[in-house]
Amino acid sequence: MNVITNNNIKCTIAQAALESVIDPEIGLNVVDLGLIYQLDFDETEKIIFVTMTLTTQFCPMGESITAAVKRVLEKTFEGENVLLKLIFDRPWNYDRISEEGKQFLNK
Amino acid sequence: MFAADNTNTTVKNTTHKVVLPFYLYAALSLLAATILLLFSANAFTQHYFHPHILAITHIMALGWGTMMILGASHQLVPVLIESSLYSPRLALASFILAAVGIPLLAYGFYVFDMGWPAKWGGRFVLLAIICYVINLSKTTSKSKLKNVHAFFILTASLWLLLTVAVGLALVYNFTFNFLPEESLSYLPLHAHTGVIGWFLLLVIGVGSRLIPMFLISKYKNEKLLWLIYSLINAGLLFFLILFIFFPAGYLFIIPVIAILFSIALFGYYCYKSFTLRIRKQVDEQMKTSLLSVLMMLVPLVFLISITGWLFAEKMNEKMTLLYGFIIFFGWITAIIFGMTFKTLPFIVWNKVYHDKAGLGKTPNPKNLFNNNVFVNMILIYLAGFCLFITGASLANTSILTVAAAVLIFAAVLYNWNVIKVLSHKPQKP
């Protein structure tokens, strides 16, 4: 959902993989929740830069979610390092939830 | 691109080792209190200042309500104010001191021995609360973020300290008689600083953050929360001033109205959070928590009635007894029932699956307990609660005994579910 990237193909693969990372409270994955803001790939240094947020800065599950995002990307793109930045200056809002996500929450 | 930034990460969770003992202790306290209800059914047909009723009230207020809230707040405060807990050791000291002090105090009341058991029990509990207040103040002071929820919690802890200090003074007054009046006269002051200052302020402070968070609600209204905060504290302070300087008079209705208004405003806050929620499905635990907000009004109706009787200089003992029962076994218990299974599974899930997240399928935190048992427990508890009120109203020991047995059954189911969560082991892939 509106993820900024410098590599569309790798971004699509990464997003598909990240659909397995579920926010345990909401039951929805981090991609459909719109928590991922940016995925950049440095091919020379083999680094994946992830910029993401959480539904609330006070999320007690935050550590588990960010750890899971890193693990999934490291597993998907073997040999590449993941640098994750958590930001709250552009706070997450409900408009970032994908249509599929909204349908899931409206069930 | 960016440099790896370790400072802008997630909040620091308090270790489960500090938090979980509080939850277990609280669950066992509920069971102990309901068992004592069974053996003390006859006491509920008499005056509320009965040794057994005092013992049960203190097990419910301290062992059940306070221990649960202390445990949960050690976990939630760092989350609310974005700062790690100042000292897990102080939290542990708080637990040990309270865990030793509460049974001593309850035993002292049960056998009405205001000698060493009640005095040492009271001292231990006071020390536990001092440790808690220091820990909370230090945690809050090192946080850059000063939000309304932190003020609610910190102020509530100061009211708790006052409640416990007054309580210990009342225990000493039985032996040394240093207060102008007998201890029974100060009971409304001790009880209301505890119920309004500690429980109500804290429940609203934490609930106003957790309810919108769990509902995934768009609603935010910090101004309203500050108004609620001011109304509760001003109302309670006014009550204390009246109680000490103008003990009889119609002015007592003013703090009651202030508190009633604050609860109505909090009800409005919850209603708006509910209507503006993104997640349509509301689980049973949230329904129970929201129901407990409505239940806040029930003891207030009783309080207005009692105030009316006081004004007419005709104290109704039965109403006071029911007022206390509804607060501890109704409102406080309902909110704890709901919030236990919204917080405990997450704490345990974080403990068990933190290192496994993203490596394969993990269960949902709500799968860590049995929801059917939870729903049945609520229904059984509700039946026992209504039956007990009927028994107390009719002063009928047989009904009270049956009601207590039903409440024990509900407490066993609650404990079973808590232990199921606490003993959860990671599922093999």
Coordinates of C-alpha atoms in Angstrom, one line a residue:
Chain A
M1 CA 0.0 0.0 0.0
N2 CA 1.8 3.1 -1.3
V3 CA 5.3 1.8 -0.4
I4 CA 8.1 4.1 -1.7
T5 CA 10.9 2.1 -3.3
N6 CA 13.9 2.3 -5.6
N7 CA 13.3 -1.3 -6.9
N8 CA 9.8 -2.3 -7.8
I9 CA 10.5 -5.9 -8.4
K10 CA 12.3 -6.6 -5.2
C11 CA 9.7 -4.4 -3.3
T12 CA 6.9 -6.7 -4.6
I13 CA 8.7 -9.8 -3.4
A14 CA 9.4 -8.2 -0.1
Q15 CA 5.8 -7.1 0.4
A16 CA 4.6 -10.6 -0.5
A17 CA 7.0 -12.0 2.2
L18 CA 6.0 -9.4 4.7
E19 CA 2.4 -10.5 4.4
S20 CA 3.4 -13.3 6.8
V21 CA 4.1 -10.7 9.6
I22 CA 0.9 -10.3 11.5
D23 CA 0.1 -7.7 14.1
P24 CA -0.9 -10.2 16.9
E25 CA -3.6 -7.9 18.3
I26 CA -5.3 -6.9 15.1
G27 CA -4.7 -10.1 13.2
L28 CA -3.8 -8.2 10.0
N29 CA -0.4 -8.3 8.3
V30 CA 1.9 -5.3 8.3
V31 CA 1.6 -4.7 4.6
D32 CA -2.2 -4.5 4.5
L33 CA -2.1 -2.4 7.7
G34 CA 0.1 0.1 5.8
L35 CA 2.9 0.0 8.4
I36 CA 5.6 -0.2 5.8
Y37 CA 6.5 3.3 4.4
Q38 CA 9.6 2.7 2.3
L39 CA 11.7 -0.2 1.1
D40 CA 15.0 0.7 -0.5
F41 CA 17.6 -1.8 -1.8
D42 CA 21.3 -1.0 -1.9
E43 CA 22.6 -3.6 -4.5
T44 CA 26.3 -2.7 -3.9
E45 CA 26.3 -2.9 -0.2
K46 CA 23.6 -5.6 0.0
I47 CA 21.5 -3.7 2.4
I48 CA 17.7 -3.4 2.6
F49 CA 16.5 -0.2 4.2
V50 CA 13.1 -0.4 5.8
T51 CA 11.2 2.6 7.0
M52 CA 8.1 1.7 8.9
T53 CA 5.8 2.7 11.7
L54 CA 3.4 1.1 14.2
T55 CA -0.3 1.6 14.7
T56 CA 0.6 3.4 17.9
Q57 CA 3.8 4.5 19.3
F58 CA 2.8 2.8 22.5
C59 CA 2.4 -0.6 20.9
P60 CA 3.6 -3.2 23.3
M61 CA 4.0 -5.7 20.5
G62 CA 6.3 -3.3 18.6
E63 CA 9.5 -5.1 19.4
S64 CA 8.1 -8.4 18.2
I65 CA 6.7 -6.9 15.0
T66 CA 9.9 -5.1 14.0
A67 CA 12.0 -8.2 14.8
A68 CA 9.7 -10.3 12.6
V69 CA 10.0 -7.8 9.7
K70 CA 13.8 -8.0 9.9
R71 CA 13.8 -11.8 10.1
V72 CA 11.4 -12.3 7.2
L73 CA 13.4 -9.9 4.9
E74 CA 16.7 -11.5 5.9
K75 CA 15.2 -14.9 5.1
T76 CA 13.7 -13.8 1.8
F77 CA 16.8 -12.0 0.6
E78 CA 19.6 -14.2 1.9
G79 CA 23.0 -12.6 2.3
E80 CA 21.5 -9.1 2.6
N81 CA 21.5 -7.0 5.7
V82 CA 18.3 -5.3 6.9
L83 CA 18.4 -1.8 8.5
L84 CA 15.1 -0.9 10.0
K85 CA 14.1 2.6 10.9
L86 CA 10.9 3.1 13.0
I87 CA 9.3 6.5 12.5
F88 CA 6.5 8.3 14.2
D89 CA 6.8 11.8 12.7
R90 CA 4.5 10.7 9.9
P91 CA 2.0 8.8 12.2
W92 CA 0.1 5.9 10.8
N93 CA -3.5 6.6 10.1
Y94 CA -6.5 4.5 9.1
D95 CA -6.4 5.6 5.5
R96 CA -3.2 3.6 5.1
I97 CA -5.1 0.3 5.5
S98 CA -5.5 -1.5 2.2
E99 CA -9.0 -2.3 0.8
E100 CA -8.4 -6.0 1.7
G101 CA -7.4 -4.9 5.2
K102 CA -10.5 -2.8 5.6
Q103 CA -12.7 -5.7 4.5
F104 CA -10.9 -7.9 7.0
L105 CA -11.6 -5.4 9.9
N106 CA -15.2 -5.0 8.8
K107 CA -15.9 -8.7 9.0
Chain B
M1 CA 18.8 5.7 2.7
F2 CA 19.5 6.1 6.4
A3 CA 21.9 5.2 9.1
A4 CA 20.9 2.5 11.5
D5 CA 19.2 4.3 14.3
N6 CA 18.9 2.5 17.6
T7 CA 17.4 5.4 19.5
N8 CA 14.2 5.6 17.5
T9 CA 13.0 2.1 18.2
T10 CA 10.1 0.6 20.0
V11 CA 9.1 1.1 23.6
K12 CA 10.9 -1.0 26.3
N13 CA 8.7 -3.7 27.7
T14 CA 9.0 -4.5 31.4
T15 CA 10.3 -8.1 31.9
H16 CA 7.5 -10.6 32.4
K17 CA 9.3 -11.9 35.5
V18 CA 8.2 -8.7 37.3
V19 CA 4.7 -8.6 36.0
L20 CA 3.4 -12.2 36.0
P21 CA 3.6 -12.9 39.8
F22 CA 1.2 -10.0 40.4
Y23 CA -1.4 -11.6 38.0
L24 CA -1.1 -15.0 39.6
Y25 CA -1.3 -13.5 43.1
A26 CA -4.4 -11.5 42.2
A27 CA -6.1 -14.6 40.7
L28 CA -5.5 -16.6 43.8
S29 CA -6.8 -13.7 45.9
L30 CA -10.1 -13.7 44.1
L31 CA -10.4 -17.5 44.8
A32 CA -9.5 -16.9 48.5
A33 CA -12.0 -14.1 48.8
T34 CA -14.9 -16.1 47.3
I35 CA -14.0 -19.1 49.6
L36 CA -14.1 -16.7 52.6
L37 CA -17.5 -15.5 51.3
L38 CA -18.8 -19.0 51.6
F39 CA -17.6 -19.4 55.2
S40 CA -18.8 -15.9 56.1
A41 CA -22.2 -15.8 54.4
N42 CA -23.9 -15.1 57.7
A43 CA -21.7 -12.0 58.3
F44 CA -23.4 -10.4 55.3
T45 CA -26.7 -10.4 57.1
Q46 CA -25.2 -8.2 59.8
H47 CA -23.4 -4.7 60.2
Y48 CA -20.8 -4.0 57.5
F49 CA -18.2 -3.4 60.1
H50 CA -17.9 -7.2 60.7
P51 CA -14.4 -8.7 61.0
H52 CA -15.0 -11.2 58.2
I53 CA -16.4 -8.5 55.9
L54 CA -13.3 -6.4 56.6
A55 CA -11.0 -9.3 55.8
I56 CA -12.8 -10.1 52.5
T57 CA -12.9 -6.4 51.5
H58 CA -9.2 -6.1 52.0
I59 CA -8.4 -9.3 50.1
M60 CA -10.6 -7.9 47.3
A61 CA -9.2 -4.4 47.4
L62 CA -5.5 -5.2 47.9
G63 CA -5.0 -8.8 46.9
W64 CA -7.3 -8.8 43.9
G65 CA -7.7 -5.2 42.6
T66 CA -4.5 -3.6 43.7
M67 CA -2.2 -6.5 43.0
M68 CA -3.7 -6.9 39.5
I69 CA -3.4 -3.1 38.8
L70 CA 0.2 -2.9 40.2
G71 CA 1.2 -5.8 37.9
A72 CA -0.5 -4.4 34.8
S73 CA 0.8 -0.8 35.5
H74 CA 4.4 -2.0 35.7
Q75 CA 3.8 -3.2 32.2
L76 CA 1.6 -0.4 30.9
V77 CA 3.2 2.7 32.4
P78 CA 6.4 2.4 30.4
V79 CA 4.3 1.8 27.3
L80 CA 2.1 4.9 28.0
I81 CA 5.0 7.3 28.7
E82 CA 7.6 5.8 26.4
S83 CA 10.2 5.1 29.0
S84 CA 11.5 2.0 30.5
L85 CA 10.6 1.1 34.1
Y86 CA 13.0 2.8 36.5
S87 CA 13.6 -0.3 38.6
P88 CA 12.4 -3.9 38.1
R89 CA 14.0 -4.7 41.5
L90 CA 11.7 -2.1 43.2
A91 CA 8.8 -3.7 41.5
L92 CA 9.8 -7.1 42.8
A93 CA 10.2 -5.6 46.3
S94 CA 6.8 -4.1 46.0
F95 CA 5.4 -7.5 45.1
I96 CA 7.1 -9.4 47.9
L97 CA 6.2 -6.8 50.6
A98 CA 2.5 -6.7 49.5
A99 CA 2.4 -10.5 49.1
V100 CA 3.5 -10.9 52.7
G101 CA 1.5 -8.0 54.1
I102 CA -1.9 -8.7 52.6
P103 CA -2.5 -12.1 54.2
L104 CA -1.3 -10.9 57.5
L105 CA -3.7 -7.9 57.4
A106 CA -6.6 -10.1 56.2
Y107 CA -5.9 -12.6 59.0
G108 CA -5.7 -9.7 61.5
F109 CA -9.2 -8.5 60.4
Y110 CA -10.7 -12.0 60.1
V111 CA -9.9 -12.9 63.8
F112 CA -10.1 -9.2 64.7
D113 CA -6.6 -9.1 66.2
M114 CA -5.4 -5.6 65.7
G115 CA -2.1 -6.6 67.3
W116 CA 1.0 -7.8 65.4
P117 CA -0.7 -9.5 62.4
A118 CA -2.7 -6.4 61.3
K119 CA 0.1 -3.9 62.2
W120 CA 2.8 -5.8 60.4
G121 CA 0.5 -6.5 57.5
G122 CA -0.3 -2.8 57.3
R123 CA 3.4 -1.9 57.5
F124 CA 4.4 -4.3 54.8
V125 CA 1.6 -3.1 52.5
L126 CA 2.6 0.6 53.2
L127 CA 6.2 -0.2 52.3
A128 CA 5.1 -2.0 49.1
I129 CA 3.1 1.1 48.0
I130 CA 6.0 3.4 48.9
C131 CA 8.3 1.3 46.6
Y132 CA 5.6 1.5 43.9
V133 CA 5.2 5.2 44.2
I134 CA 9.0 5.8 44.1
N135 CA 9.3 3.5 41.0
L136 CA 6.4 5.2 39.2
S137 CA 7.7 8.7 40.0
K138 CA 11.2 8.0 38.9
T139 CA 9.9 6.3 35.7
T140 CA 7.6 9.3 34.9
S141 CA 10.2 11.9 35.7
K142 CA 12.8 10.4 33.3
S143 CA 10.3 10.3 30.5
K144 CA 10.3 13.2 28.0
L145 CA 6.6 12.6 27.3
K146 CA 4.1 14.0 29.9
N147 CA 0.7 12.9 28.8
V148 CA -2.6 12.9 30.6
H149 CA -2.6 9.2 31.2
A150 CA 0.7 9.4 33.1
F151 CA -0.8 12.1 35.3
F152 CA -3.9 9.9 36.0
I153 CA -1.7 7.0 37.0
L154 CA 0.8 9.0 39.1
T155 CA -2.0 10.9 41.0
A156 CA -3.8 7.6 41.5
S157 CA -0.7 6.1 43.1
L158 CA -0.5 9.1 45.5
W159 CA -4.1 8.6 46.5
L160 CA -3.3 4.9 47.1
L161 CA -0.4 5.9 49.4
L162 CA -2.7 8.1 51.4
T163 CA -5.4 5.4 51.6
V164 CA -2.9 2.8 52.9
A165 CA -1.3 5.3 55.3
V166 CA -4.8 6.2 56.7
G167 CA -5.6 2.5 56.9
L168 CA -2.5 1.8 59.0
A169 CA -3.3 4.8 61.2
L170 CA -6.8 3.3 61.7
V171 CA -5.3 0.0 62.7
Y172 CA -3.1 1.7 65.3
N173 CA -6.1 3.7 66.5
F174 CA -7.7 0.5 67.7
T175 CA -4.8 0.0 70.2
F176 CA -3.7 3.6 71.0
N177 CA -6.8 5.6 70.4
F178 CA -4.9 8.7 69.3
L179 CA -7.5 9.9 66.8
P180 CA -10.4 12.1 68.0
E181 CA -13.0 9.6 66.9
E182 CA -13.1 5.8 66.8
S183 CA -11.7 4.1 63.6
L184 CA -15.2 3.2 62.2
S185 CA -15.9 7.0 61.8
Y186 CA -13.0 7.3 59.4
L187 CA -14.0 4.4 57.2
P188 CA -15.7 6.6 54.5
L189 CA -12.5 8.7 54.2
H190 CA -10.3 5.5 53.9
A191 CA -12.7 3.8 51.5
H192 CA -13.3 6.7 49.2
T193 CA -9.7 7.8 48.8
G194 CA -9.1 4.1 47.8
V195 CA -12.1 3.6 45.5
I196 CA -12.2 7.0 43.9
G197 CA -8.6 8.2 44.2
W198 CA -6.9 4.9 43.4
F199 CA -9.3 2.6 41.5
L200 CA -11.5 5.1 39.6
L201 CA -8.6 7.5 38.6
L202 CA -6.4 4.6 37.6
V203 CA -9.0 2.7 35.7
I204 CA -10.0 5.8 33.7
G205 CA -6.3 6.8 33.1
V206 CA -5.4 3.4 31.7
G207 CA -8.8 2.6 30.2
S208 CA -8.8 5.9 28.2
R209 CA -5.6 4.7 26.5
L210 CA -6.3 1.0 26.1
I211 CA -10.0 1.1 25.1
P212 CA -9.4 3.2 21.9
M213 CA -6.2 1.2 21.3
F214 CA -7.9 -2.2 21.4
L215 CA -10.9 -1.0 19.4
I216 CA -8.5 0.7 16.9
S217 CA -10.5 3.9 17.2
K218 CA -10.0 7.2 15.5
Y219 CA -11.3 9.1 18.6
K220 CA -8.9 11.3 20.6
N221 CA -9.9 13.9 23.1
E222 CA -7.2 14.9 25.6
K223 CA -9.1 18.0 26.7
L224 CA -12.0 15.8 27.9
L225 CA -9.6 13.6 29.8
W226 CA -8.1 16.6 31.6
L227 CA -11.6 17.7 32.5
I228 CA -12.4 14.2 33.9
Y229 CA -9.1 14.2 35.8
S230 CA -9.8 17.7 37.3
L231 CA -13.4 16.7 38.3
I232 CA -12.4 13.5 40.1
N233 CA -9.5 15.1 42.0
A234 CA -11.4 18.3 42.9
G235 CA -14.5 16.2 43.9
L236 CA -12.4 13.9 46.1
L237 CA -10.4 16.8 47.7
F238 CA -13.7 18.6 48.4
F239 CA -15.1 15.4 50.0
L240 CA -12.0 15.2 52.3
I241 CA -12.3 18.9 53.3
L242 CA -16.0 18.4 54.1
F243 CA -15.3 15.1 55.9
I244 CA -12.7 16.7 58.1
F245 CA -14.1 20.2 58.7
F246 CA -17.8 20.0 58.0
P247 CA -18.7 16.3 58.7
A248 CA -22.5 16.7 58.4
G249 CA -24.4 18.6 55.7
Y250 CA -26.0 18.7 52.4
L251 CA -22.7 19.8 50.7
F252 CA -21.7 16.1 50.4
I253 CA -23.8 15.9 47.3
I254 CA -21.4 18.2 45.5
P255 CA -18.4 15.8 45.3
V256 CA -20.9 13.0 44.5
I257 CA -22.2 15.0 41.5
A258 CA -18.6 15.9 40.4
I259 CA -17.7 12.2 40.4
L260 CA -20.9 11.2 38.7
F261 CA -20.4 13.8 36.0
S262 CA -16.8 12.6 35.5
I263 CA -18.0 9.0 35.0
A264 CA -20.7 10.2 32.6
L265 CA -18.0 12.0 30.6
F266 CA -15.8 8.9 30.6
G267 CA -18.8 6.9 29.4
Y268 CA -19.2 9.4 26.6
Y269 CA -15.4 9.1 25.8
C270 CA -15.8 5.3 25.6
Y271 CA -19.0 5.6 23.5
K272 CA -17.2 7.9 21.0
S273 CA -14.2 5.5 20.9
F274 CA -16.6 2.7 20.2
T275 CA -18.6 4.4 17.5
L276 CA -15.5 5.6 15.7
R277 CA -13.7 2.3 15.8
I278 CA -12.1 0.8 12.7
R279 CA -12.4 -2.8 13.8
K280 CA -16.0 -3.8 13.8
Q281 CA -15.7 -7.0 15.7
V282 CA -15.6 -6.5 19.4
D283 CA -14.4 -9.5 21.4
E284 CA -15.9 -10.7 24.7
Q285 CA -13.1 -9.2 26.8
M286 CA -13.7 -5.7 25.4
K287 CA -17.4 -6.1 25.8
T288 CA -16.8 -7.0 29.5
S289 CA -14.6 -4.0 29.9
L290 CA -17.1 -1.6 28.3
L291 CA -19.8 -3.1 30.4
S292 CA -17.8 -2.4 33.5
V293 CA -17.7 1.3 32.5
L294 CA -21.5 1.3 32.7
M295 CA -21.3 -0.6 36.0
M296 CA -19.4 2.4 37.5
L297 CA -22.8 4.2 37.7
V298 CA -24.4 1.5 39.8
P299 CA -22.4 2.2 43.0
L300 CA -22.9 5.9 42.4
V301 CA -26.6 5.5 42.5
F302 CA -26.2 3.7 45.8
L303 CA -23.9 6.5 47.0
I304 CA -26.5 9.1 46.2
S305 CA -29.0 7.1 48.1
I306 CA -26.7 6.7 51.1
T307 CA -25.9 10.5 51.0
G308 CA -29.6 11.1 51.0
W309 CA -30.0 8.9 54.1
L310 CA -27.1 10.6 55.7
F311 CA -28.7 13.9 55.1
A312 CA -31.8 12.6 56.8
E313 CA -29.5 11.3 59.5
K314 CA -30.7 7.8 59.0
M315 CA -27.8 5.7 58.0
N316 CA -28.7 2.6 56.1
E317 CA -26.2 -0.2 56.9
K318 CA -27.6 -2.6 54.3
M319 CA -27.2 0.0 51.5
T320 CA -23.6 0.6 52.6
L321 CA -22.9 -3.1 52.6
L322 CA -24.3 -3.5 49.1
Y323 CA -22.5 -0.4 47.9
G324 CA -19.1 -1.9 48.9
F325 CA -20.0 -5.3 47.5
I326 CA -21.0 -3.8 44.1
I327 CA -17.8 -1.8 43.9
F328 CA -15.4 -4.7 44.7
F329 CA -17.3 -7.8 43.4
G330 CA -19.0 -5.8 40.6
W331 CA -17.3 -2.9 39.0
I332 CA -13.6 -3.7 39.9
T333 CA -14.0 -7.4 39.2
A334 CA -15.7 -6.8 35.8
I335 CA -13.0 -4.5 34.6
I336 CA -10.2 -6.9 35.8
F337 CA -12.0 -9.9 34.2
G338 CA -12.0 -8.1 30.8
M339 CA -8.5 -6.6 31.0
T340 CA -6.8 -9.7 32.3
F341 CA -7.4 -11.5 29.0
K342 CA -6.6 -8.4 27.0
T343 CA -3.2 -7.9 28.6
L344 CA -2.0 -11.2 30.1
P345 CA -2.0 -13.2 26.8
F346 CA 0.1 -10.5 25.2
I347 CA 2.7 -10.4 28.0
V348 CA 3.0 -14.2 27.8
W349 CA 3.0 -14.2 24.0
N350 CA 5.9 -11.7 24.0
K351 CA 7.7 -13.9 26.4
V352 CA 7.3 -17.1 24.5
Y353 CA 7.2 -15.9 20.8
H354 CA 9.3 -12.7 20.8
D355 CA 12.3 -14.6 19.3
K356 CA 10.1 -16.7 17.0
A357 CA 8.1 -14.0 15.4
G358 CA 8.5 -14.1 11.6
L359 CA 10.1 -17.5 11.6
G360 CA 6.8 -19.4 11.1
K361 CA 3.2 -19.5 12.2
T362 CA 2.7 -18.5 15.8
P363 CA -0.7 -18.6 17.6
N364 CA -2.7 -15.5 18.1
P365 CA -2.4 -14.2 21.7
K366 CA -6.2 -14.7 22.2
N367 CA -5.7 -18.4 21.5
L368 CA -3.6 -18.7 24.6
F369 CA -6.7 -18.9 26.8
N370 CA -10.1 -20.7 26.4
N371 CA -12.7 -18.1 25.3
N372 CA -15.6 -20.5 26.0
V373 CA -14.4 -20.9 29.5
F374 CA -14.1 -17.1 29.7
V375 CA -17.7 -16.5 28.5
N376 CA -19.1 -19.2 30.8
M377 CA -17.1 -17.8 33.7
I378 CA -18.7 -14.3 33.1
L379 CA -22.2 -15.8 33.0
I380 CA -21.7 -17.9 36.1
Y381 CA -20.1 -14.9 37.9
L382 CA -23.0 -12.7 37.0
A383 CA -25.5 -15.2 38.3
G384 CA -23.5 -15.5 41.6
F385 CA -23.2 -11.8 41.9
C386 CA -27.0 -11.1 41.4
L387 CA -27.8 -14.0 43.8
F388 CA -25.5 -12.6 46.4
I389 CA -27.0 -9.2 46.2
T390 CA -30.5 -10.8 46.6
G391 CA -29.3 -12.8 49.6
A392 CA -27.7 -9.7 51.2
S393 CA -30.8 -7.6 50.5
L394 CA -33.1 -10.2 52.1
A395 CA -30.5 -11.1 54.8
N396 CA -31.0 -14.7 53.8
T397 CA -28.0 -16.9 54.7
S398 CA -29.0 -19.8 52.5
I399 CA -29.1 -17.7 49.4
L400 CA -25.8 -16.1 50.4
T401 CA -24.2 -19.5 50.8
V402 CA -25.4 -20.7 47.4
A403 CA -24.3 -17.5 45.8
A404 CA -20.8 -17.8 47.4
A405 CA -20.5 -21.3 46.0
V406 CA -21.4 -20.1 42.5
L407 CA -18.8 -17.3 42.8
I408 CA -16.2 -19.8 43.9
F409 CA -16.9 -21.8 40.7
A410 CA -16.5 -18.7 38.6
A411 CA -13.2 -17.9 40.4
V412 CA -12.0 -21.4 39.8
L413 CA -12.7 -21.0 36.0
Y414 CA -10.9 -17.7 36.1
N415 CA -7.8 -19.2 37.8
W416 CA -7.9 -22.1 35.3
N417 CA -7.7 -19.8 32.4
V418 CA -5.0 -17.6 34.0
I419 CA -2.9 -20.7 34.7
K420 CA -3.5 -21.9 31.1
V421 CA -2.0 -18.7 29.8
L422 CA 0.8 -18.6 32.3
S423 CA 1.9 -22.2 31.5
H424 CA 1.7 -21.8 27.8
K425 CA 4.6 -23.5 25.9
P426 CA 5.7 -22.7 22.4
Q427 CA 3.9 -24.8 19.8
K428 CA 6.2 -27.1 17.8
P429 CA 6.2 -26.2 14.0

